Amino acid sequence: MESKRITVFAGHYGSGKTNIAVNYALKLRKEFDRVDIADLDIVNPYFRTKDSEKQLEKRGIHLISSEYANSNVDVPAMPSEAYAIIDDTSLRAVIDVGGDDRGALALGRYAPAIIEQNDYEMLFVVNKYRPLTSDCASALRVMREIETAGGIRFTGIVNNSNLGDETTEECVLASLGYADEISKASGLPIRMTAVREELFDGLRDKVINCFAIKLYVKQSWAKQEEDLWQE
């Protein structure tokens, strides 16, 4: 996938967008001298880009996040330096947006400037195996809600269908039709299919734009389900 200056990842809670964002930032760092990643998740304090701060810093990637991230205080506020990802055109920027339409509200303040620069990808991360995006119609509904809240349209799709530690090659292959249906219904291309690193060699010749990821952000599926149904 040819990179734009700004790449935004958004999707439903539990879609795995934070892991994708971290891995994509690490990929960009191999190609560009300056890479920033901004955690705009002001809704969910449990699974955040902040969890990967040490790995990012070790590789020279600057993390922008709320000072309250990973604390027991969750305040809907972003540091002013977040605007640097828009203003400084010399860097590559990755933005991790909070889940669903509520999480996308934080993106709204940056959307006009991102659109004006017109050098961005807005990628919708989907997971066939999550309960509220298990079919095309449900996924499209979430997509439109995020676009409305964030004030910016998606430009592509990331298929991150997985079952956590139980993911097999067959799970990934079974999700390709689902992602293709979303692509055709929305008119958006599938930019990548993310797979766990240990599955990559077995899938690289079977999946177009296969993207290997390491799990830098550990997630408790049980906790995610609990949070989901408490919404």
Short mmCIF file of C-alpha atoms in Angstrom, two decimals:
data_model
loop_
_atom_site.label_atom_id
_atom_site.label_comp_id
_atom_site.label_asym_id
_atom_site.label_seq_id
_atom_site.Cartn_x
_atom_site.Cartn_y
_atom_site.Cartn_z
CA MET A 1 0.00 0.00 0.00
CA GLU A 2 1.43 3.35 -1.04
CA SER A 3 1.49 5.57 2.04
CA LYS A 4 -0.06 8.99 2.32
CA ARG A 5 1.33 11.60 4.69
CA ILE A 6 -1.50 11.00 7.17
CA THR A 7 -3.08 7.59 7.75
CA VAL A 8 -6.14 7.34 9.99
CA PHE A 9 -7.38 4.02 11.39
CA ALA A 10 -10.93 3.79 12.74
CA GLY A 11 -13.46 1.04 13.35
CA HIS A 12 -15.71 -0.74 15.78
CA TYR A 13 -14.63 -1.48 19.34
CA GLY A 14 -12.48 -4.60 19.29
CA SER A 15 -11.70 -4.42 15.58
CA GLY A 16 -7.98 -4.31 16.38
CA LYS A 17 -7.34 -0.88 14.91
CA THR A 18 -4.83 0.06 17.63
CA ASN A 19 -2.64 -2.93 16.84
CA ILE A 20 -2.86 -2.11 13.15
CA ALA A 21 -1.97 1.54 13.78
CA VAL A 22 1.09 0.63 15.87
CA ASN A 23 2.34 -1.90 13.34
CA TYR A 24 1.78 0.48 10.45
CA ALA A 25 3.70 3.24 12.22
CA LEU A 26 6.61 0.82 12.73
CA LYS A 27 6.50 -0.05 9.03
CA LEU A 28 6.58 3.63 8.06
CA ARG A 29 9.57 4.23 10.32
CA LYS A 30 11.61 1.85 8.17
CA GLU A 31 10.95 4.15 5.20
CA PHE A 32 10.82 7.65 6.70
CA ASP A 33 12.96 9.55 9.19
CA ARG A 34 10.10 11.18 11.07
CA VAL A 35 6.96 9.31 12.09
CA ASP A 36 4.42 10.39 14.72
CA ILE A 37 1.46 8.41 16.00
CA ALA A 38 -1.47 10.10 17.73
CA ASP A 39 -3.84 8.25 20.05
CA LEU A 40 -7.20 10.01 19.76
CA ASP A 41 -9.04 7.42 21.81
CA ILE A 42 -10.76 9.54 24.44
CA VAL A 43 -13.47 6.95 25.15
CA ASN A 44 -11.88 3.59 25.95
CA PRO A 45 -9.06 3.67 28.53
CA TYR A 46 -8.27 -0.04 28.36
CA PHE A 47 -6.61 -0.72 25.00
CA ARG A 48 -4.59 2.21 23.76
CA THR A 49 -1.59 3.09 21.64
CA LYS A 50 -0.06 4.28 24.92
CA ASP A 51 0.39 0.59 25.80
CA SER A 52 3.09 0.41 23.13
CA GLU A 53 4.95 3.58 24.11
CA LYS A 54 8.25 1.83 24.89
CA GLN A 55 8.32 -0.06 21.60
CA LEU A 56 7.52 3.11 19.69
CA GLU A 57 10.11 5.25 21.44
CA LYS A 58 12.76 2.56 20.95
CA ARG A 59 12.24 2.88 17.20
CA GLY A 60 12.20 6.66 17.16
CA ILE A 61 8.45 7.13 16.77
CA HIS A 62 6.90 10.03 18.67
CA LEU A 63 3.65 9.21 20.48
CA ILE A 64 1.02 11.88 21.07
CA SER A 65 -1.66 10.98 23.60
CA SER A 66 -3.68 12.39 26.46
CA GLU A 67 -1.70 12.86 29.66
CA TYR A 68 -4.38 10.77 31.36
CA ALA A 69 -3.94 7.73 29.09
CA ASN A 70 -3.40 4.48 31.03
CA SER A 71 -4.44 6.09 34.30
CA ASN A 72 -7.67 5.71 36.23
CA VAL A 73 -8.72 9.13 34.97
CA ASP A 74 -10.16 9.31 31.49
CA VAL A 75 -10.74 12.88 30.36
CA PRO A 76 -11.97 13.78 26.85
CA ALA A 77 -9.06 16.11 26.08
CA MET A 78 -6.14 15.99 23.68
CA PRO A 79 -2.81 17.81 24.03
CA SER A 80 -2.28 20.81 21.78
CA GLU A 81 0.71 19.10 20.14
CA ALA A 82 -1.74 16.84 18.34
CA TYR A 83 -2.14 19.65 15.83
CA ALA A 84 1.52 19.11 14.87
CA ILE A 85 0.53 16.05 12.88
CA ILE A 86 -1.48 18.35 10.64
CA ASP A 87 0.78 21.40 10.57
CA ASP A 88 4.17 19.72 10.12
CA THR A 89 4.15 18.41 6.56
CA SER A 90 7.69 17.05 6.91
CA LEU A 91 6.54 14.05 8.94
CA ARG A 92 4.46 10.95 8.37
CA ALA A 93 1.56 10.64 10.81
CA VAL A 94 -0.62 7.75 11.95
CA ILE A 95 -3.85 8.47 13.84
CA ASP A 96 -5.59 5.87 16.01
CA VAL A 97 -9.23 6.90 16.43
CA GLY A 98 -11.45 5.68 19.26
CA GLY A 99 -14.06 3.01 18.58
CA ASP A 100 -17.38 3.72 16.86
CA ASP A 101 -18.99 7.12 16.41
CA ARG A 102 -18.32 8.34 19.96
CA GLY A 103 -14.62 7.74 19.57
CA ALA A 104 -14.61 9.43 16.17
CA LEU A 105 -15.86 12.71 17.65
CA ALA A 106 -12.28 13.61 18.61
CA LEU A 107 -11.28 13.36 14.96
CA GLY A 108 -13.77 16.06 14.01
CA ARG A 109 -11.58 18.93 15.16
CA TYR A 110 -8.75 17.82 12.84
CA ALA A 111 -10.85 16.64 9.90
CA PRO A 112 -11.16 19.98 8.01
CA ALA A 113 -7.38 20.49 7.94
CA ILE A 114 -6.75 16.86 6.96
CA ILE A 115 -9.23 17.13 4.11
CA GLU A 116 -7.78 20.46 2.97
CA GLN A 117 -4.27 19.01 2.70
CA ASN A 118 -5.69 16.06 0.73
CA ASP A 119 -2.76 13.74 1.47
CA TYR A 120 -4.42 11.13 3.68
CA GLU A 121 -5.94 7.68 3.96
CA MET A 122 -8.94 7.09 6.22
CA LEU A 123 -9.05 3.33 6.73
CA PHE A 124 -11.99 1.37 8.11
CA VAL A 125 -10.79 -1.62 10.16
CA VAL A 126 -13.25 -4.53 10.08
CA ASN A 127 -13.38 -7.85 11.90
CA LYS A 128 -15.88 -10.47 10.73
CA TYR A 129 -15.66 -12.22 14.09
CA ARG A 130 -16.86 -9.33 16.26
CA PRO A 131 -20.55 -9.54 17.24
CA LEU A 132 -21.72 -6.13 15.97
CA THR A 133 -19.86 -6.16 12.63
CA SER A 134 -20.29 -9.80 11.63
CA ASP A 135 -22.05 -9.02 8.34
CA CYS A 136 -21.78 -6.42 5.62
CA ALA A 137 -24.88 -4.42 6.58
CA SER A 138 -23.74 -4.08 10.21
CA ALA A 139 -20.23 -3.06 9.20
CA LEU A 140 -21.54 -0.44 6.78
CA ARG A 141 -23.78 1.00 9.49
CA VAL A 142 -20.77 1.44 11.79
CA MET A 143 -18.79 2.92 8.90
CA ARG A 144 -21.39 5.60 8.19
CA GLU A 145 -21.77 6.45 11.88
CA ILE A 146 -18.01 7.01 12.19
CA GLU A 147 -17.92 9.15 9.04
CA THR A 148 -20.74 11.34 10.34
CA ALA A 149 -19.16 11.79 13.76
CA GLY A 150 -15.63 12.36 12.47
CA GLY A 151 -16.54 14.61 9.57
CA ILE A 152 -14.40 12.71 7.08
CA ARG A 153 -15.08 9.91 4.62
CA PHE A 154 -13.27 6.59 4.53
CA THR A 155 -10.98 5.92 1.58
CA GLY A 156 -10.23 2.23 2.11
CA ILE A 157 -10.74 -0.92 4.16
CA VAL A 158 -8.46 -3.00 6.37
CA ASN A 159 -9.59 -6.59 6.88
CA ASN A 160 -8.41 -7.55 10.36
CA SER A 161 -10.76 -10.49 10.89
CA ASN A 162 -9.36 -12.65 13.67
CA LEU A 163 -10.22 -14.73 16.72
CA GLY A 164 -7.31 -13.62 18.86
CA ASP A 165 -5.04 -16.48 19.89
CA GLU A 166 -7.39 -18.96 18.21
CA THR A 167 -6.96 -17.45 14.74
CA THR A 168 -5.98 -19.92 12.02
CA GLU A 169 -5.23 -19.54 8.32
CA GLU A 170 -8.73 -20.87 7.65
CA CYS A 171 -10.25 -18.07 9.77
CA VAL A 172 -8.49 -15.45 7.67
CA LEU A 173 -9.38 -17.10 4.36
CA ALA A 174 -13.02 -17.41 5.43
CA SER A 175 -13.16 -13.64 5.97
CA LEU A 176 -12.07 -12.64 2.47
CA GLY A 177 -15.57 -12.85 1.00
CA TYR A 178 -16.92 -10.76 3.88
CA ALA A 179 -14.33 -8.03 3.27
CA ASP A 180 -14.94 -8.14 -0.48
CA GLU A 181 -18.69 -7.69 0.08
CA ILE A 182 -18.05 -4.60 2.21
CA SER A 183 -15.67 -3.30 -0.44
CA LYS A 184 -18.20 -3.71 -3.24
CA ALA A 185 -21.07 -2.25 -1.21
CA SER A 186 -19.06 0.80 -0.13
CA GLY A 187 -17.06 1.29 -3.31
CA LEU A 188 -13.85 1.33 -1.26
CA PRO A 189 -10.75 -0.77 -1.99
CA ILE A 190 -9.30 -3.28 0.46
CA ARG A 191 -5.95 -1.72 1.31
CA MET A 192 -4.64 -4.63 3.37
CA THR A 193 -5.54 -7.85 5.12
CA ALA A 194 -3.77 -7.98 8.48
CA VAL A 195 -2.61 -11.33 9.82
CA ARG A 196 -0.62 -12.34 12.84
CA GLU A 197 3.06 -12.66 12.08
CA GLU A 198 3.13 -16.41 12.68
CA LEU A 199 0.46 -16.91 9.98
CA PHE A 200 2.00 -14.64 7.38
CA ASP A 201 4.18 -17.14 5.52
CA GLY A 202 1.25 -19.48 5.00
CA LEU A 203 -1.02 -16.72 3.70
CA ARG A 204 1.20 -14.33 1.78
CA ASP A 205 0.61 -16.10 -1.54
CA LYS A 206 -3.11 -16.59 -0.91
CA VAL A 207 -4.11 -13.10 0.22
CA ILE A 208 -3.67 -9.87 -1.73
CA ASN A 209 -1.92 -7.10 0.24
CA CYS A 210 -1.24 -9.40 3.19
CA PHE A 211 0.22 -7.41 6.10
CA ALA A 212 1.97 -9.17 8.98
CA ILE A 213 1.47 -7.72 12.46
CA LYS A 214 2.93 -8.33 15.87
CA LEU A 215 0.60 -8.00 18.83
CA TYR A 216 2.13 -5.04 20.64
CA VAL A 217 -1.15 -4.20 22.38
CA LYS A 218 -2.32 -7.15 24.42
CA GLN A 219 -6.09 -7.36 24.57
CA SER A 220 -8.42 -9.28 26.86
CA TRP A 221 -11.34 -10.42 24.74
CA ALA A 222 -13.39 -11.17 27.83
CA LYS A 223 -12.86 -7.62 29.05
CA GLN A 224 -13.75 -6.23 25.64
CA GLU A 225 -17.00 -8.18 25.59
CA GLU A 226 -17.84 -6.95 29.09
CA ASP A 227 -17.24 -3.33 28.09
CA LEU A 228 -19.15 -3.78 24.84
CA TRP A 229 -22.34 -4.97 26.45
CA GLN A 230 -22.18 -2.27 29.12
CA GLU A 231 -22.37 0.46 26.46
#
